[in-house]
PDB file of C-alpha atoms and ligand atoms in Angstrom:
ATOM      1  CA  MET A   1     -12.470 -34.127   2.998  1.00 90.00           C
ATOM      2  CA  ASN A   2     -16.367 -34.855   4.668  1.00 91.00           C
ATOM      3  CA  LEU A   3     -15.996 -36.401   8.000  1.00 97.00           C
ATOM      4  CA  SER A   4     -18.875 -36.518  10.252  1.00 98.00           C
ATOM      5  CA  ILE A   5     -19.232 -37.842  13.823  1.00 98.00           C
ATOM      6  CA  VAL A   6     -20.619 -41.254  13.446  1.00 98.00           C
ATOM      7  CA  GLU A   7     -23.191 -40.377  16.956  1.00 98.00           C
ATOM      8  CA  TYR A   8     -24.883 -43.902  19.006  1.00 98.00           C
ATOM      9  CA  PRO A   9     -27.041 -46.611  18.409  1.00 98.00           C
ATOM     10  CA  ASP A  10     -24.477 -46.365  15.368  1.00 98.00           C
ATOM     11  CA  ARG A  11     -23.664 -49.941  14.996  1.00 98.00           C
ATOM     12  CA  ARG A  12     -20.177 -49.145  13.855  1.00 98.00           C
ATOM     13  CA  LEU A  13     -19.711 -47.318  17.041  1.00 99.00           C
ATOM     14  CA  LYS A  14     -19.080 -51.514  17.422  1.00 98.00           C
ATOM     15  CA  LEU A  15     -16.523 -52.671  15.098  1.00 98.00           C
ATOM     16  CA  LYS A  16     -12.768 -52.814  16.435  1.00 98.00           C
ATOM     17  CA  SER A  17     -10.495 -51.274  14.841  1.00 99.00           C
ATOM     18  CA  LYS A  18      -7.974 -52.440  12.413  1.00 99.00           C
ATOM     19  CA  LYS A  19      -4.795 -52.023  13.133  1.00 99.00           C
ATOM     20  CA  ILE A  20      -2.964 -49.348  10.806  1.00 99.00           C
ATOM     21  CA  GLU A  21       0.669 -50.561   8.385  1.00 98.00           C
ATOM     22  CA  LYS A  22       0.198 -48.322   5.585  1.00 98.00           C
ATOM     23  CA  PHE A  23       1.611 -44.428   7.167  1.00 98.00           C
ATOM     24  CA  ASP A  24       0.678 -42.748   4.457  1.00 98.00           C
ATOM     25  CA  LYS A  25      -0.366 -39.712   2.844  1.00 98.00           C
ATOM     26  CA  SER A  26      -3.921 -41.518   2.992  1.00 98.00           C
ATOM     27  CA  LEU A  27      -3.361 -41.539   7.165  1.00 98.00           C
ATOM     28  CA  HIS A  28      -2.529 -38.219   7.035  1.00 98.00           C
ATOM     29  CA  ARG A  29      -4.931 -36.692   5.083  1.00 98.00           C
ATOM     30  CA  LEU A  30      -8.241 -38.921   7.935  1.00 98.00           C
ATOM     31  CA  LEU A  31      -5.659 -37.444  11.309  1.00 98.00           C
ATOM     32  CA  ASP A  32      -5.094 -33.047   9.221  1.00 98.00           C
ATOM     33  CA  ALA A  33      -9.576 -34.185   9.388  1.00 98.00           C
ATOM     34  CA  MET A  34      -9.846 -35.490  12.730  1.00 98.00           C
ATOM     35  CA  TYR A  35      -8.101 -32.274  14.484  1.00 98.00           C
ATOM     36  CA  PRO A  36     -10.529 -29.173  12.780  1.00 98.00           C
ATOM     37  CA  ILE A  37     -13.983 -31.509  13.716  1.00 98.00           C
ATOM     38  CA  MET A  38     -12.616 -32.325  17.108  1.00 98.00           C
ATOM     39  CA  MET A  39     -11.796 -28.564  18.107  1.00 98.00           C
ATOM     40  CA  ASN A  40     -14.919 -26.476  16.516  1.00 98.00           C
ATOM     41  CA  THR A  41     -16.673 -29.841  18.484  1.00 98.00           C
ATOM     42  CA  ASN A  42     -14.708 -28.336  22.180  1.00 98.00           C
ATOM     43  CA  GLY A  43     -13.621 -31.916  22.093  1.00 98.00           C
ATOM     44  CA  ILE A  44     -10.147 -33.200  23.798  1.00 98.00           C
ATOM     45  CA  GLY A  45     -10.344 -35.968  22.243  1.00 99.00           C
ATOM     46  CA  LEU A  46     -12.007 -37.959  18.347  1.00 99.00           C
ATOM     47  CA  ALA A  47     -10.776 -42.239  17.251  1.00 99.00           C
ATOM     48  CA  ALA A  48     -11.418 -42.085  13.940  1.00 99.00           C
ATOM     49  CA  ILE A  49     -13.461 -44.675  14.191  1.00 99.00           C
ATOM     50  CA  GLN A  50     -16.204 -41.950  15.478  1.00 99.00           C
ATOM     51  CA  VAL A  51     -15.770 -40.411  12.163  1.00 98.00           C
ATOM     52  CA  ALA A  52     -16.692 -43.906  10.358  1.00 98.00           C
ATOM     53  CA  HIS A  53     -13.288 -44.634   9.859  1.00 98.00           C
ATOM     54  CA  PRO A  54     -13.105 -48.034  11.621  1.00 98.00           C
ATOM     55  CA  ILE A  55      -8.305 -47.714  11.632  1.00 99.00           C
ATOM     56  CA  GLN A  56      -6.485 -47.741  14.993  1.00 99.00           C
ATOM     57  CA  ALA A  57      -6.083 -44.090  15.007  1.00 99.00           C
ATOM     58  CA  LEU A  58      -6.633 -41.046  18.025  1.00 99.00           C
ATOM     59  CA  ILE A  59      -6.478 -37.716  18.343  1.00 99.00           C
ATOM     60  CA  LEU A  60      -6.243 -36.264  21.889  1.00 99.00           C
ATOM     61  CA  ASN A  61      -5.779 -32.235  22.618  1.00 99.00           C
ATOM     62  CA  ILE A  62      -6.015 -31.707  27.054  1.00 98.00           C
ATOM     63  CA  PRO A  63      -6.908 -28.688  27.821  1.00 98.00           C
ATOM     64  CA  GLU A  64      -4.792 -26.552  29.964  1.00 98.00           C
ATOM     65  CA  GLU A  65      -5.577 -25.242  33.122  1.00 97.00           C
ATOM     66  CA  ASP A  66      -6.575 -21.663  31.592  1.00 98.00           C
ATOM     67  CA  GLY A  67      -9.334 -24.399  29.288  1.00 97.00           C
ATOM     68  CA  GLU A  68      -7.199 -23.806  26.471  1.00 98.00           C
ATOM     69  CA  GLN A  69      -6.209 -26.224  23.839  1.00 98.00           C
ATOM     70  CA  PRO A  70      -2.864 -24.441  21.709  1.00 98.00           C
ATOM     71  CA  ASP A  71      -2.576 -27.460  18.928  1.00 98.00           C
ATOM     72  CA  GLU A  72       1.004 -28.050  19.760  1.00 98.00           C
ATOM     73  CA  ASN A  73      -1.238 -30.337  22.666  1.00 98.00           C
ATOM     74  CA  LEU A  74      -2.319 -31.784  20.258  1.00 99.00           C
ATOM     75  CA  ILE A  75      -1.384 -35.879  20.341  1.00 99.00           C
ATOM     76  CA  GLU A  76      -1.257 -37.783  17.247  1.00 99.00           C
ATOM     77  CA  MET A  77      -2.109 -42.415  18.408  1.00 99.00           C
ATOM     78  CA  ILE A  78      -1.281 -45.337  15.801  1.00 99.00           C
ATOM     79  CA  ASN A  79      -1.716 -48.889  17.734  1.00 99.00           C
ATOM     80  CA  PRO A  80      -1.830 -47.557  20.822  1.00 99.00           C
ATOM     81  CA  ILE A  81      -1.295 -50.712  23.279  1.00 99.00           C
ATOM     82  CA  ILE A  82      -1.673 -50.210  27.398  1.00 99.00           C
ATOM     83  CA  LYS A  83       0.439 -51.478  28.768  1.00 98.00           C
ATOM     84  CA  SER A  84       0.708 -51.047  32.296  1.00 98.00           C
ATOM     85  CA  LYS A  85      -1.877 -49.459  34.141  1.00 98.00           C
ATOM     86  CA  ASP A  86      -2.458 -48.566  38.164  1.00 98.00           C
ATOM     87  CA  GLY A  87      -4.656 -47.305  40.595  1.00 99.00           C
ATOM     88  CA  GLU A  88      -8.564 -45.862  39.847  1.00 98.00           C
ATOM     89  CA  THR A  89      -9.767 -42.773  39.401  1.00 98.00           C
ATOM     90  CA  VAL A  90     -13.157 -41.443  39.407  1.00 98.00           C
ATOM     91  CA  TYR A  91     -14.255 -38.219  36.166  1.00 98.00           C
ATOM     92  CA  GLN A  92     -17.658 -37.479  34.387  1.00 98.00           C
ATOM     93  CA  GLU A  93     -17.228 -38.430  31.018  1.00 98.00           C
ATOM     94  CA  GLY A  94     -18.267 -37.431  27.967  1.00 98.00           C
ATOM     95  CA  CYS A  95     -18.703 -38.509  24.116  1.00 99.00           C
ATOM     96  CA  LEU A  96     -18.434 -36.694  21.238  1.00 98.00           C
ATOM     97  CA  SER A  97     -20.281 -40.123  19.743  1.00 98.00           C
ATOM     98  CA  VAL A  98     -23.158 -39.311  23.103  1.00 98.00           C
ATOM     99  CA  PRO A  99     -23.517 -35.987  23.280  1.00 97.00           C
ATOM    100  CA  SER A 100     -25.435 -33.865  26.082  1.00 96.00           C
ATOM    101  CA  PHE A 101     -24.589 -37.479  28.962  1.00 98.00           C
ATOM    102  CA  TYR A 102     -22.193 -37.476  30.753  1.00 98.00           C
ATOM    103  CA  GLU A 103     -21.296 -40.112  33.954  1.00 98.00           C
ATOM    104  CA  ASP A 104     -19.185 -41.172  36.538  1.00 98.00           C
ATOM    105  CA  ILE A 105     -16.694 -43.651  35.052  1.00 98.00           C
ATOM    106  CA  THR A 106     -14.415 -46.099  37.093  1.00 98.00           C
ATOM    107  CA  ARG A 107     -10.568 -45.900  34.843  1.00 99.00           C
ATOM    108  CA  PHE A 108      -7.113 -46.615  35.925  1.00 99.00           C
ATOM    109  CA  GLU A 109      -5.230 -43.738  37.557  1.00 99.00           C
ATOM    110  CA  THR A 110      -1.669 -43.294  35.988  1.00 99.00           C
ATOM    111  CA  ILE A 111      -0.916 -46.196  32.465  1.00 99.00           C
ATOM    112  CA  SER A 112       1.726 -47.015  30.496  1.00 99.00           C
ATOM    113  CA  VAL A 113       1.467 -46.596  26.489  1.00 99.00           C
ATOM    114  CA  GLU A 114       3.231 -47.457  23.489  1.00 99.00           C
ATOM    115  CA  TYR A 115       1.626 -45.802  20.001  1.00 99.00           C
ATOM    116  CA  GLN A 116       3.114 -44.894  17.135  1.00 99.00           C
ATOM    117  CA  ASP A 117       3.386 -41.513  15.612  1.00 99.00           C
ATOM    118  CA  ARG A 118       2.004 -40.638  12.164  1.00 99.00           C
ATOM    119  CA  ASP A 119       5.292 -41.369  11.284  1.00 98.00           C
ATOM    120  CA  ALA A 120       5.523 -45.201  12.038  1.00 99.00           C
ATOM    121  CA  ASN A 121       8.470 -44.245  14.277  1.00 99.00           C
ATOM    122  CA  LEU A 122       7.581 -45.967  18.250  1.00 98.00           C
ATOM    123  CA  LYS A 123       6.916 -43.829  20.928  1.00 98.00           C
ATOM    124  CA  THR A 124       6.529 -44.064  24.284  1.00 98.00           C
ATOM    125  CA  MET A 125       4.135 -42.582  26.739  1.00 99.00           C
ATOM    126  CA  ASP A 126       3.447 -43.043  31.001  1.00 99.00           C
ATOM    127  CA  ALA A 127      -0.040 -40.782  31.446  1.00 99.00           C
ATOM    128  CA  ASP A 128      -1.716 -39.776  34.114  1.00 98.00           C
ATOM    129  CA  GLY A 129      -5.068 -37.237  35.268  1.00 98.00           C
ATOM    130  CA  LEU A 130      -7.516 -36.662  32.312  1.00 98.00           C
ATOM    131  CA  LEU A 131      -4.567 -38.156  29.787  1.00 98.00           C
ATOM    132  CA  SER A 132      -4.819 -41.180  31.516  1.00 99.00           C
ATOM    133  CA  ILE A 133      -9.087 -41.364  31.168  1.00 99.00           C
ATOM    134  CA  ALA A 134      -8.979 -39.898  28.076  1.00 99.00           C
ATOM    135  CA  ILE A 135      -6.114 -42.640  26.431  1.00 99.00           C
ATOM    136  CA  GLN A 136      -7.682 -45.062  27.868  1.00 99.00           C
ATOM    137  CA  HIS A 137     -11.893 -43.344  27.105  1.00 99.00           C
ATOM    138  CA  GLU A 138      -9.977 -43.771  23.523  1.00 99.00           C
ATOM    139  CA  VAL A 139      -8.501 -47.083  22.994  1.00 99.00           C
ATOM    140  CA  ASP A 140     -11.844 -47.986  23.917  1.00 99.00           C
ATOM    141  CA  HIS A 141     -13.342 -46.842  20.676  1.00 99.00           C
ATOM    142  CA  LEU A 142     -10.768 -48.937  19.204  1.00 99.00           C
ATOM    143  CA  ASN A 143     -12.017 -52.023  21.257  1.00 99.00           C
ATOM    144  CA  GLY A 144     -15.207 -51.256  19.901  1.00 99.00           C
ATOM    145  CA  ILE A 145     -16.579 -50.285  23.628  1.00 99.00           C
ATOM    146  CA  LEU A 146     -18.483 -47.138  24.617  1.00 99.00           C
ATOM    147  CA  PHE A 147     -18.856 -45.171  27.818  1.00 99.00           C
ATOM    148  CA  ILE A 148     -22.279 -46.175  28.005  1.00 98.00           C
ATOM    149  CA  ASP A 149     -21.182 -49.860  28.323  1.00 98.00           C
ATOM    150  CA  LYS A 150     -19.019 -49.782  30.951  1.00 98.00           C
ATOM    151  CA  LEU A 151     -22.171 -48.487  33.296  1.00 98.00           C
ATOM    152  CA  SER A 152     -23.887 -50.519  35.466  1.00 98.00           C
ATOM    153  CA  TYR A 153     -27.838 -51.255  35.153  1.00 98.00           C
ATOM    154  CA  GLY A 154     -29.136 -48.267  36.664  1.00 98.00           C
ATOM    155  CA  ARG A 155     -27.119 -45.911  34.951  1.00 98.00           C
ATOM    156  CA  ARG A 156     -27.432 -47.023  31.465  1.00 98.00           C
ATOM    157  CA  LYS A 157     -31.519 -47.187  31.866  1.00 98.00           C
ATOM    158  CA  LYS A 158     -31.695 -43.933  33.014  1.00 98.00           C
ATOM    159  CA  PHE A 159     -28.790 -43.286  29.561  1.00 98.00           C
ATOM    160  CA  GLU A 160     -31.225 -44.976  27.516  1.00 98.00           C
ATOM    161  CA  LYS A 161     -34.741 -42.336  28.919  1.00 98.00           C
ATOM    162  CA  GLU A 162     -32.694 -40.110  28.917  1.00 98.00           C
ATOM    163  CA  HIS A 163     -31.096 -40.700  25.123  1.00 98.00           C
ATOM    164  CA  LYS A 164     -34.830 -41.981  23.587  1.00 98.00           C
ATOM    165  CA  ARG A 165     -36.200 -38.535  25.602  1.00 97.00           C
ATOM    166  CA  MET A 166     -33.590 -36.181  22.954  1.00 95.00           C
ATOM    167  CA  LEU A 167     -33.928 -37.995  19.742  1.00 94.00           C
ATOM    168  CA  LYS A 168     -37.708 -37.379  20.332  1.00 95.00           C
ATOM    169  CA  GLU A 169     -36.507 -33.760  21.360  1.00 94.00           C
ATOM    170  CA  LYS A 170     -34.649 -33.427  17.976  1.00 91.00           C
ATOM    171  CA  LYS A 171     -37.536 -35.121  15.837  1.00 89.00           C
ATOM    172  CA  ASN A 172     -40.595 -31.941  16.694  1.00 94.00           C
ATOM    173  CA  SER A 173     -37.529 -29.703  16.497  1.00 93.00           C
ATOM    174  CA  LYS A 174     -37.470 -30.875  12.492  1.00 79.00           C
ATOM    175  CA  LYS A 175     -41.270 -30.364  11.884  1.00 70.00           C
TER     176      LYS A 175
HETATM  177  C1  QAP B   1     -13.258 -38.673  25.620  1.00 84.20           C
HETATM  178  O1  QAP B   1     -14.814 -36.583  25.756  1.00 84.20           O
HETATM  179  C2  QAP B   1     -13.757 -38.106  27.099  1.00 84.20           C
HETATM  180  O2  QAP B   1     -21.823 -34.517  25.111  1.00 84.20           O
HETATM  181  C3  QAP B   1     -13.614 -36.711  24.849  1.00 84.20           C
HETATM  182  O3  QAP B   1     -21.494 -32.012  23.925  1.00 84.20           O
HETATM  183  C4  QAP B   1     -14.203 -37.237  27.719  1.00 84.20           C
HETATM  184  O4  QAP B   1     -14.202 -35.116  23.815  1.00 84.20           O
HETATM  185  C5  QAP B   1     -12.026 -38.177  27.686  1.00 84.20           C
HETATM  186  C6  QAP B   1     -17.901 -33.239  24.042  1.00 84.20           C
HETATM  187  C7  QAP B   1     -13.926 -37.326  29.454  1.00 84.20           C
HETATM  188  C8  QAP B   1     -11.611 -38.290  29.004  1.00 84.20           C
HETATM  189  C9  QAP B   1     -12.707 -37.878  29.741  1.00 84.20           C
HETATM  190  C10 QAP B   1     -18.789 -34.431  24.804  1.00 84.20           C
HETATM  191  C11 QAP B   1     -18.734 -32.393  23.211  1.00 84.20           C
HETATM  192  C12 QAP B   1     -17.005 -34.040  24.060  1.00 84.20           C
HETATM  193  C13 QAP B   1     -20.443 -33.963  24.262  1.00 84.20           C
HETATM  194  C14 QAP B   1     -14.805 -35.715  24.641  1.00 84.20           C
HETATM  195  C15 QAP B   1     -20.896 -32.980  23.690  1.00 84.20           C
HETATM  196  C16 QAP B   1     -20.164 -31.601  23.015  1.00 84.20           C
HETATM  197  C17 QAP B   1     -16.172 -35.268  24.449  1.00 84.20           C
HETATM  198 CO1   CO B   2     -15.655 -41.035  23.272  1.00 84.20          CO
END
């Protein structure tokens, strides 16, 4: 499977992802292909829409204290729904679809999320810390929302300016 990361300002990132009904081989193949892309690009979370598949699937591998991301820590969530949320926390977020830009984002501190695994089994997870932030960031992707959409007017302007500069640099390096 040949996947590549969809980057801002691609309008596909604004799509609302569809609920998954078929837990078949093609879903498994997609999930299996997403994982190495995330790991090879130093990601900790990736939604299917970021590889051009607008379906409600996301994967996570939250680094441990030592920064390691063993394969056993992979979490796959299909059709996730955040059932409860509490508190507030601020973290400097980034996104594989918005490379090289990081900004403080306020999220809920703790959440409870219901989802299905790749075989359609229903699961519930209570999360706090970086895992909670990552789940909220990825569930936003399923709703067509990027972390930069949450910035204040002034911070968003700062992003647009930096983004324009980045595109110019990219063009120039091709010449
Ligand atoms: C979402 O983000 C997230 O700009 C996952 O050059 C962010 O994996 C969850 C990345 C913050 C929790 C907290 C970004 C890699 C990875 C970049 C990512 C880059 C290379 C972002
Ligand atoms: Co993202």
